[in-house]
Short mmCIF file of C-alpha atoms and ligand atoms in Angstrom, two decimals:
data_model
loop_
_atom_site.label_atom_id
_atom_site.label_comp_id
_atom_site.label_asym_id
_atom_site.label_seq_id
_atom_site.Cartn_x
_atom_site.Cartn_y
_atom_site.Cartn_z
CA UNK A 1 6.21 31.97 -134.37
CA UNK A 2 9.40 30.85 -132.45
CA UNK A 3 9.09 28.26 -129.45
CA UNK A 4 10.28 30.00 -126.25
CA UNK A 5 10.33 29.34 -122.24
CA UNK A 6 7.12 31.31 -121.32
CA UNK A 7 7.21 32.66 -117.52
CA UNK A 8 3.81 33.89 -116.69
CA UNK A 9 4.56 35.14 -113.20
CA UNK A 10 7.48 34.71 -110.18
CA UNK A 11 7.90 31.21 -108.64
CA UNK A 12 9.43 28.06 -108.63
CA UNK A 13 10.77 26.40 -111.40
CA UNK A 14 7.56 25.23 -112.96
CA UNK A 15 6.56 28.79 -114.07
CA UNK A 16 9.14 28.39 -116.78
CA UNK A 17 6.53 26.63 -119.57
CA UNK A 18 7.31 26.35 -123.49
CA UNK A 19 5.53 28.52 -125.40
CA UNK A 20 5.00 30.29 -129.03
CA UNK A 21 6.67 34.01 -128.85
CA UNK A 22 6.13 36.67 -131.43
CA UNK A 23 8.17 36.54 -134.60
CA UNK A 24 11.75 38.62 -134.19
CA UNK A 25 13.44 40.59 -136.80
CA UNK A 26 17.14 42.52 -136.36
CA UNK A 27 16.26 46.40 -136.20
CA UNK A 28 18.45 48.71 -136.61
CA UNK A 29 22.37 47.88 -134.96
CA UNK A 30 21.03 44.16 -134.41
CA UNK A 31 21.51 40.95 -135.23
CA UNK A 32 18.74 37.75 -135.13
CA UNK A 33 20.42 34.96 -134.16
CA UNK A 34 19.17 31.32 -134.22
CA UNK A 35 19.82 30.33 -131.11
CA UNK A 36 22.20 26.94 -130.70
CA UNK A 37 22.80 26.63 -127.48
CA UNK A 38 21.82 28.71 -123.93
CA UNK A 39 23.38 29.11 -121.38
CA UNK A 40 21.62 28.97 -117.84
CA UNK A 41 22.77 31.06 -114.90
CA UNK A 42 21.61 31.87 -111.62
CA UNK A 43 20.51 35.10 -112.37
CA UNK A 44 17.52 33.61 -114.28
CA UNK A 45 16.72 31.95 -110.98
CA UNK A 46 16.70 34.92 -109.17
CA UNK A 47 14.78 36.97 -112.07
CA UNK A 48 12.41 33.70 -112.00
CA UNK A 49 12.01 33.25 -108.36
CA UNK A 50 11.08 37.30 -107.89
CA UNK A 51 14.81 38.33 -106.09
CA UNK A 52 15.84 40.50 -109.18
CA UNK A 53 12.75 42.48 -110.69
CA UNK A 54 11.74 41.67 -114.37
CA UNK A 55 8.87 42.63 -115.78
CA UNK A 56 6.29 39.22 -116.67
CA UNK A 57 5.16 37.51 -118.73
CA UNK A 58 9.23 37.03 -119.11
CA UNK A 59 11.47 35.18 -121.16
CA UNK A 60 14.90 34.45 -119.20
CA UNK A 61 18.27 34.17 -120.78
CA UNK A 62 21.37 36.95 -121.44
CA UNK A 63 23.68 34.07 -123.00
CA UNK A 64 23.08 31.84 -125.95
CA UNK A 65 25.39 31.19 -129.39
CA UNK A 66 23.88 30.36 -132.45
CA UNK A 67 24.26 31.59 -136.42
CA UNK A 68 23.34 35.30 -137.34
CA UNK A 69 19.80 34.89 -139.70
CA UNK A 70 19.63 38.38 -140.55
CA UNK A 71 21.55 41.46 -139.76
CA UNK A 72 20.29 44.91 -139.27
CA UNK A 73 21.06 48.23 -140.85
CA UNK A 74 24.38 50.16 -139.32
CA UNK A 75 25.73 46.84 -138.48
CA UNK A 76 29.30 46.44 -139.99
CA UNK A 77 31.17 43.25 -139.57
CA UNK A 78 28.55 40.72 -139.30
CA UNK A 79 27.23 38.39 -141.77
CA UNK A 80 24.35 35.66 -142.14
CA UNK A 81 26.15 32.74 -141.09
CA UNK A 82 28.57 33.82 -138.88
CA UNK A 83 28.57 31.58 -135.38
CA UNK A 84 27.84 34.51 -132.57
CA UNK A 85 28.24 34.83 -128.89
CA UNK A 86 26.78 36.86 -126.15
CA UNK A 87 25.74 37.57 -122.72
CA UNK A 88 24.08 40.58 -122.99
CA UNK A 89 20.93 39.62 -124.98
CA UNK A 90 17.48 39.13 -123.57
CA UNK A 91 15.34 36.52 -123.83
CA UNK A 92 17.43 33.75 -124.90
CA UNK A 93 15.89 30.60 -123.73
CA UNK A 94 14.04 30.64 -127.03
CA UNK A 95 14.63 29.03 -130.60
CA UNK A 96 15.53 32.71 -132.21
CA UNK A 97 17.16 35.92 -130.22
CA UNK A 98 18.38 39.81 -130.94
CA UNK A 99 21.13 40.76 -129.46
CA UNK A 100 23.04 44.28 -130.76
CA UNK A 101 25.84 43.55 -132.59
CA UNK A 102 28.03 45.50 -130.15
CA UNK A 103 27.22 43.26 -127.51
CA UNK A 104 27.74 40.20 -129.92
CA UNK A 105 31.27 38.59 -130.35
CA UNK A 106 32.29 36.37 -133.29
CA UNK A 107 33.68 32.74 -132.33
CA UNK A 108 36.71 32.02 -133.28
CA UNK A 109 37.23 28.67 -135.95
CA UNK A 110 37.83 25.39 -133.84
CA UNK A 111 35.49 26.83 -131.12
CA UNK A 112 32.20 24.27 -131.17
CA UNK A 113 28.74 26.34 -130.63
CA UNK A 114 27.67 24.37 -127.21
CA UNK A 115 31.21 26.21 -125.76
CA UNK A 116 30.64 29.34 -127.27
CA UNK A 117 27.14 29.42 -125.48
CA UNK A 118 29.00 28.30 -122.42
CA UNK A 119 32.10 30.25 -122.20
CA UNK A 120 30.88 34.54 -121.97
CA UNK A 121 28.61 34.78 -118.72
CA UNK A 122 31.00 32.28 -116.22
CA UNK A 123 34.27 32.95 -118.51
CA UNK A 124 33.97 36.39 -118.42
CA UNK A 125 32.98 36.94 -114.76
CA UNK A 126 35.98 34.51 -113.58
CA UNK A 127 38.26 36.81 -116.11
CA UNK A 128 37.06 40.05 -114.61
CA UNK A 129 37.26 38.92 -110.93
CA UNK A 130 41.03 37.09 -111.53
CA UNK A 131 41.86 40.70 -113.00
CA UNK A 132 40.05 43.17 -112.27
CA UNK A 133 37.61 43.15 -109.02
CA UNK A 134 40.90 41.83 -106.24
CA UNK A 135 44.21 42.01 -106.44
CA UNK A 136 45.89 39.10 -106.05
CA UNK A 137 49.57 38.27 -106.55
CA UNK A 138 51.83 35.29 -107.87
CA UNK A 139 52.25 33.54 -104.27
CA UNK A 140 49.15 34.96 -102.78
CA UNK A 141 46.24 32.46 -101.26
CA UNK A 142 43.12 33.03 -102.18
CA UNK A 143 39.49 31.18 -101.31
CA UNK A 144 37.32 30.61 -104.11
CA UNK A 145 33.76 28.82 -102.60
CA UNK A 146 31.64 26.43 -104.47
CA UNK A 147 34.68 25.14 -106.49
CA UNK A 148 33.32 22.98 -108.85
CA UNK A 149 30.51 25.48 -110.11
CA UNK A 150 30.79 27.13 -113.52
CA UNK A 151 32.47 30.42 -112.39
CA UNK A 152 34.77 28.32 -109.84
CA UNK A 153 36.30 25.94 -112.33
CA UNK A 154 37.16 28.50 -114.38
CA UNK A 155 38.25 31.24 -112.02
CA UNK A 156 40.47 28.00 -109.86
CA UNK A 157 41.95 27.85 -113.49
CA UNK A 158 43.09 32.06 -114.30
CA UNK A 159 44.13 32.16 -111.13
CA UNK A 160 46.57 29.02 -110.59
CA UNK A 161 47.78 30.26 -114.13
CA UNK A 162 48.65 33.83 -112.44
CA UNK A 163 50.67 31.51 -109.96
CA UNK A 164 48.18 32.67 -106.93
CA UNK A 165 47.84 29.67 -105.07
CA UNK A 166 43.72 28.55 -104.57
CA UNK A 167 41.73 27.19 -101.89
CA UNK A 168 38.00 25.76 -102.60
CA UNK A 169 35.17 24.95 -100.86
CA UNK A 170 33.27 22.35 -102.38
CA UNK A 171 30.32 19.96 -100.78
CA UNK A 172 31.09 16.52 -102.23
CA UNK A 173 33.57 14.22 -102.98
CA UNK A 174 32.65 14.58 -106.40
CA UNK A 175 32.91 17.94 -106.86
CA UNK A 176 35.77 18.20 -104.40
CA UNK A 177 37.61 16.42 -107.22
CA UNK A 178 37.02 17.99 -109.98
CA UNK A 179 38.20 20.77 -108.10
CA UNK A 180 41.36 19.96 -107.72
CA UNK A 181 41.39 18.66 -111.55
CA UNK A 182 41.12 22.20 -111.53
CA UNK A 183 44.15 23.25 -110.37
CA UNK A 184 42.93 23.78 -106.50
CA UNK A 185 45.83 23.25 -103.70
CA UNK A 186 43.24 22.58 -101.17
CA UNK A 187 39.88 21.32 -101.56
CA UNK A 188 37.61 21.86 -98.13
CA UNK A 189 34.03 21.56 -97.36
CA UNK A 190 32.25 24.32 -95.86
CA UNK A 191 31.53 23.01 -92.22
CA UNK A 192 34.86 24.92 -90.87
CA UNK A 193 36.64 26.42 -93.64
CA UNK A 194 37.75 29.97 -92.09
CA UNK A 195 39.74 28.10 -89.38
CA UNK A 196 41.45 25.66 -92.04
CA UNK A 197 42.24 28.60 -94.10
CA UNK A 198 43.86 30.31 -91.79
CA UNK A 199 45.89 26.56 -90.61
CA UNK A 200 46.79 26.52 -94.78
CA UNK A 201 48.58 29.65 -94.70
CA UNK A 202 50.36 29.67 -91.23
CA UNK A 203 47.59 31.56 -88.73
CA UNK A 204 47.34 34.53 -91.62
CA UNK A 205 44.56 33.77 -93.65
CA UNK A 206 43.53 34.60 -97.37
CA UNK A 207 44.63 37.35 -99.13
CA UNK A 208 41.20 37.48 -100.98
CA UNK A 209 38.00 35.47 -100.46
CA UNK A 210 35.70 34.79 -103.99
CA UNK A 211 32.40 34.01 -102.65
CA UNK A 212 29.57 33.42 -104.73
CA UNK A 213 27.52 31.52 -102.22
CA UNK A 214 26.62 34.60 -99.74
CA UNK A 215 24.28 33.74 -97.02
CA UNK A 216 25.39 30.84 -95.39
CA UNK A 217 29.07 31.88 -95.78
CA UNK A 218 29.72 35.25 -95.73
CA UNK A 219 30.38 35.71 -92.04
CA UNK A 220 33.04 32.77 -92.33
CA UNK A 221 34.27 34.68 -95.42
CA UNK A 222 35.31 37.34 -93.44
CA UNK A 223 37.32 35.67 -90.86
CA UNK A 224 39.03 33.66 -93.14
CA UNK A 225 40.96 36.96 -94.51
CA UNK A 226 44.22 38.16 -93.93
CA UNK A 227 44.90 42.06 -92.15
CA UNK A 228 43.82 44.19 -95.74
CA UNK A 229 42.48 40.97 -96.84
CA UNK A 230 39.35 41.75 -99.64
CA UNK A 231 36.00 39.83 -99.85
CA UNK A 232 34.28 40.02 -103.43
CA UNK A 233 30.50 39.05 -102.87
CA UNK A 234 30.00 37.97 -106.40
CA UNK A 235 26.43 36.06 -105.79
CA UNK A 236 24.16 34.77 -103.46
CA UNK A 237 23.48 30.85 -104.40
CA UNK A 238 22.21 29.97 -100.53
CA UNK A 239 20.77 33.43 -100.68
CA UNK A 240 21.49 37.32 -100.24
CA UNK A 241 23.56 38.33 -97.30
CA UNK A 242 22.19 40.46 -94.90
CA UNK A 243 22.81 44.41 -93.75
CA UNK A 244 26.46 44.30 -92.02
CA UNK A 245 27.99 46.54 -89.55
CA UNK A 246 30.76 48.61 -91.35
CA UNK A 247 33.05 48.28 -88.07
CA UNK A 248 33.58 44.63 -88.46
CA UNK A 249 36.07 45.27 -91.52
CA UNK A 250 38.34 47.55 -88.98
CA UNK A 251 37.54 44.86 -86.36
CA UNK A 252 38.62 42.60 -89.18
CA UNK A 253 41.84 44.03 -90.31
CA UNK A 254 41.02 46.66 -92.23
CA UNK A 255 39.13 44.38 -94.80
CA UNK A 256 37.92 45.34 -97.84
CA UNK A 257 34.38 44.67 -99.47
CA UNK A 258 33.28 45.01 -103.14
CA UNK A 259 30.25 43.59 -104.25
CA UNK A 260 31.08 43.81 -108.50
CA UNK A 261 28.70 42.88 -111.51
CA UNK A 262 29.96 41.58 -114.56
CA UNK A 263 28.26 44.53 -117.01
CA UNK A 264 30.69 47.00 -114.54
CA UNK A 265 33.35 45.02 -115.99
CA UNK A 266 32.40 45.48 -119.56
CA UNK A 267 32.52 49.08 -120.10
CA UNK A 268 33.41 49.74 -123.53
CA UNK A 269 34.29 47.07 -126.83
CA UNK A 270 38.09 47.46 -125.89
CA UNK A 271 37.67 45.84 -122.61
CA UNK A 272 34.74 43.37 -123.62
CA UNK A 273 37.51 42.46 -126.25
CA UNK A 274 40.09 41.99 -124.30
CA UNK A 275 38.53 39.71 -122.04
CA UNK A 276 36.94 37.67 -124.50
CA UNK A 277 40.41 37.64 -126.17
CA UNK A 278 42.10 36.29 -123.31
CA UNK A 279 39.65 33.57 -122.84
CA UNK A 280 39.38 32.41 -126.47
CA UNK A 281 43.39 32.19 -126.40
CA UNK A 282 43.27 30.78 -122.95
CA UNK A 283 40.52 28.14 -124.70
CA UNK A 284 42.44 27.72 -128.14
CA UNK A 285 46.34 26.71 -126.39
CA UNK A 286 44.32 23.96 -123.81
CA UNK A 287 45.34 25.83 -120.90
CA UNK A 288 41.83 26.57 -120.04
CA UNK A 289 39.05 23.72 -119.78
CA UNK A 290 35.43 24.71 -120.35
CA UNK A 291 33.26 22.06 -118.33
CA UNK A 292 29.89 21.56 -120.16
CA UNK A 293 28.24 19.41 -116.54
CA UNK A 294 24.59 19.71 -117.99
CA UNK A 295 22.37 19.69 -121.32
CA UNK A 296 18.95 20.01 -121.53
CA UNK A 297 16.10 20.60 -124.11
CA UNK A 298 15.12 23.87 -124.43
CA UNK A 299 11.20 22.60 -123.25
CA UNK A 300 13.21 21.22 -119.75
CA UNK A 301 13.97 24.52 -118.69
CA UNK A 302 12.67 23.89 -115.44
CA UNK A 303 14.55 21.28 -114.52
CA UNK A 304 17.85 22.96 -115.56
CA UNK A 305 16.82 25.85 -112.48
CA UNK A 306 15.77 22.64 -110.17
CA UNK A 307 19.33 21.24 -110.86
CA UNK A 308 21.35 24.76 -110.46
CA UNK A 309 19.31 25.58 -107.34
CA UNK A 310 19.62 22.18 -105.87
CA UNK A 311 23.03 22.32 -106.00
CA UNK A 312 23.06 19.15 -108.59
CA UNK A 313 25.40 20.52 -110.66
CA UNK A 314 28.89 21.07 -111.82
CA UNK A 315 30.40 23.29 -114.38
CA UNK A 316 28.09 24.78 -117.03
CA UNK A 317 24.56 24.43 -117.20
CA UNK A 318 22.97 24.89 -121.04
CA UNK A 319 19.75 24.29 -122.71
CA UNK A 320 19.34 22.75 -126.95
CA UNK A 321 16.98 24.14 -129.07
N1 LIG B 401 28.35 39.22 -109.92
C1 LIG B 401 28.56 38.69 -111.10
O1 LIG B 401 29.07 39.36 -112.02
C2 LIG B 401 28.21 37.25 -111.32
C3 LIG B 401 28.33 36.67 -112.59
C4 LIG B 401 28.09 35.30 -112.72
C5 LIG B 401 27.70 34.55 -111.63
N2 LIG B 401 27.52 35.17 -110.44
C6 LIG B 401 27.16 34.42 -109.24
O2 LIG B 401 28.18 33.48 -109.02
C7 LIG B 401 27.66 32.37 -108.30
C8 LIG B 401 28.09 31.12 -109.02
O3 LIG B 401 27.43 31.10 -110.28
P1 LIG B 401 27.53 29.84 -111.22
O4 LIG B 401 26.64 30.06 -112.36
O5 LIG B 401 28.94 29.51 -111.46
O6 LIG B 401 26.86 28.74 -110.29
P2 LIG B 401 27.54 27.42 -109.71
O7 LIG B 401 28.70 27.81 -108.88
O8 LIG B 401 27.74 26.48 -110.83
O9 LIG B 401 26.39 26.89 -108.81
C9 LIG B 401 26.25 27.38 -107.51
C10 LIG B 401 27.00 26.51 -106.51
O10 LIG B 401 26.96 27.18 -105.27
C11 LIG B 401 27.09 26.23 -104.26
N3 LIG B 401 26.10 26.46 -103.19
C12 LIG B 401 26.41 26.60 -101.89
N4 LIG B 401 25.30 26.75 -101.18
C13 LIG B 401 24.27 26.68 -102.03
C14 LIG B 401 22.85 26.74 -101.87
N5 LIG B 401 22.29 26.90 -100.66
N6 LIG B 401 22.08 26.62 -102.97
C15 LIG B 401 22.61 26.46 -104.19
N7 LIG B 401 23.95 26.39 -104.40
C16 LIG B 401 24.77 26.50 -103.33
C17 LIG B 401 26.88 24.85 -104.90
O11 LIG B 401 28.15 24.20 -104.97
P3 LIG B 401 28.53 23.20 -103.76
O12 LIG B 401 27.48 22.11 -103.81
O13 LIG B 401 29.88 22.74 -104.02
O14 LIG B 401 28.41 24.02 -102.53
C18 LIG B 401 26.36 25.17 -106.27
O15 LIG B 401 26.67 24.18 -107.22
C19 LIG B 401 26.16 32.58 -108.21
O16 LIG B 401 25.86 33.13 -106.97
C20 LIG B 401 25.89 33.61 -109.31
O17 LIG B 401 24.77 34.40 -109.03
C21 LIG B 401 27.78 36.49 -110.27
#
């Protein structure tokens, strides 16, 4: 048997109970990892808590690195051994997981295993929305909330290196700094922030807004946009953002609104390598700092979602066998 996080039904964080799952083996196309590290993301709060439906009893986790135990027929370029990374796995707050070995990537020498678990979900997401979801330029300003979160460290970080100037919101002192360790120009807390983005950039406001947050700042999101200005509702960490009249983005300035998903943004293994690519490099020369805020044993599970949800942490969040 393998030990796993157990959720019997939706709820709070206590659902998520450590428990004895069936024995795994690699079919066909997959590998069986054993599992090194997790990474926790707000997803598996929402999956948890009921907002995205999952079928129960449910095991969370899409990311987790760990050594390949066995590999399955039609697999080429794997071995047993081999230090894997993913985000598009299931189940993977457990001591083993199976993950297809197209959806698996190979980590580099000189990465360490807790990074690998922590780099694809938050790396990849701040890669695709840097590159692919906006359209910032060198000399643009941009507004990414909730600065000192996993995806806003790292996206603070692509961007400044594209030479787009950032903006965060963050809600302490604390995190405000680490922000700007990050590379932010200006570090603001929430109570305000549309008006003092539009005093940091002369009365014209961001040319994109990255908010992850959703509820409680979406509205302000809006205003705080330049004329052709483009919101990219990424998440909804104080909840999901209500039906919107269409008219407000004319009313606006012509605004644009995408609301992206990371798998959209990994559409075939040429562009699930290239991103990964960039952000091993990115990783390997020091110009991009992975922030590893949180451990916890795989059995605390619970208190991991308490932490995310209560807004108790910084960077990444991952769990130890
Ligand atoms: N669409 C995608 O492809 C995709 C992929 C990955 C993540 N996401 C989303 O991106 C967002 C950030 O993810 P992450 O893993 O990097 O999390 P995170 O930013 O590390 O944590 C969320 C942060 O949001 C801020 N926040 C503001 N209001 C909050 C509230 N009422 N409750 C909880 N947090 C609140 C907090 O920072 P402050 O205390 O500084 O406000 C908190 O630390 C999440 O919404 C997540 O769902 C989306």
């Amino acid at each position: 048997m393998t030990r796993a996080i157990i959720a019997q039904t939706t709820g709070g964080p206590d659902v998520l109970q450590i428990g004895e799952a069936a024995e795994l083996a690699a079919g066909p196309g997959e590998l069986l990892v054993e599992t090194a590290a997790v990474g926790v993301n707000f997803i598996e709060t929402y999956q948890r808590s009921g907002i995205y439906a999952v079928p129960f009893p449910f095991t969370p986790g899409e990311e987790a690195a760990g050594r390949v135990l066995a590999v399955g027929t039609e697999v080429a370029g794997f071995t047993v051994g081999d230090l894997v990374t993913t985000t598009e796995a299931q189940a993977t707050y457990a001591e083993r997981f199976v993950v297809e070995a197209a959806r698996a990537v190979p980590v580099p020498a000189g990465i360490d295993a807790e990074t690998a678990a922590a780099i694809p979900l938050q790396g990849l997401t701040a890669h695709y929305l840097a590159t692919s979801a906006a359209h910032p330029q060198p000399g643009d300003t941009v507004l990414v909330h909730a600065g000192a979160g996993g995806v806003g460290l790292l996206l603070t970080q692509l961007l400044t290196a594209r030479g787009v100037r950032v903006i965060t919101t963050a809600s302490t002192p604390e995190k405000q700094e680490l922000s700007r360790g990050a590379g932010a120009a200006e570090v603001l807390p929430y109570a305000g922030f549309a008006d003092a983005v539009r005093d940091l950039t002369d009365g014209v406001g961001a040319a994109v807004v990255y908010d992850g947050v959703g509820k409680d700042t979406f509205d302000d999101s809006l205003r705080a946009l330049r004329v052709r200005g483009e919101l990219v509702l990424f998440g909804a960490a104080s909840g999901p953002v209500p039906p919107f009249d269409l008219q407000r983005l004319n009313s606006g300035g012509s605004l644009s609104v995408t609301r992206p998903s990371l798998g959209h943004f990994l559409q075939s293994p040429e562009e699930r390598a290239w991103r990964y690519g960039e952000l091993f490099a990115a990783i390997a020369a020091g110009q991009l700092h992975l922030r590893i805020g949180a451990r916890f044993p795989l059995a605390e599970a619970a208190a991991a979602h308490r932490a995310l949800e209560g807004r108790a942490t910084t960077g990444k969040v991952i769990l130890l066998p």
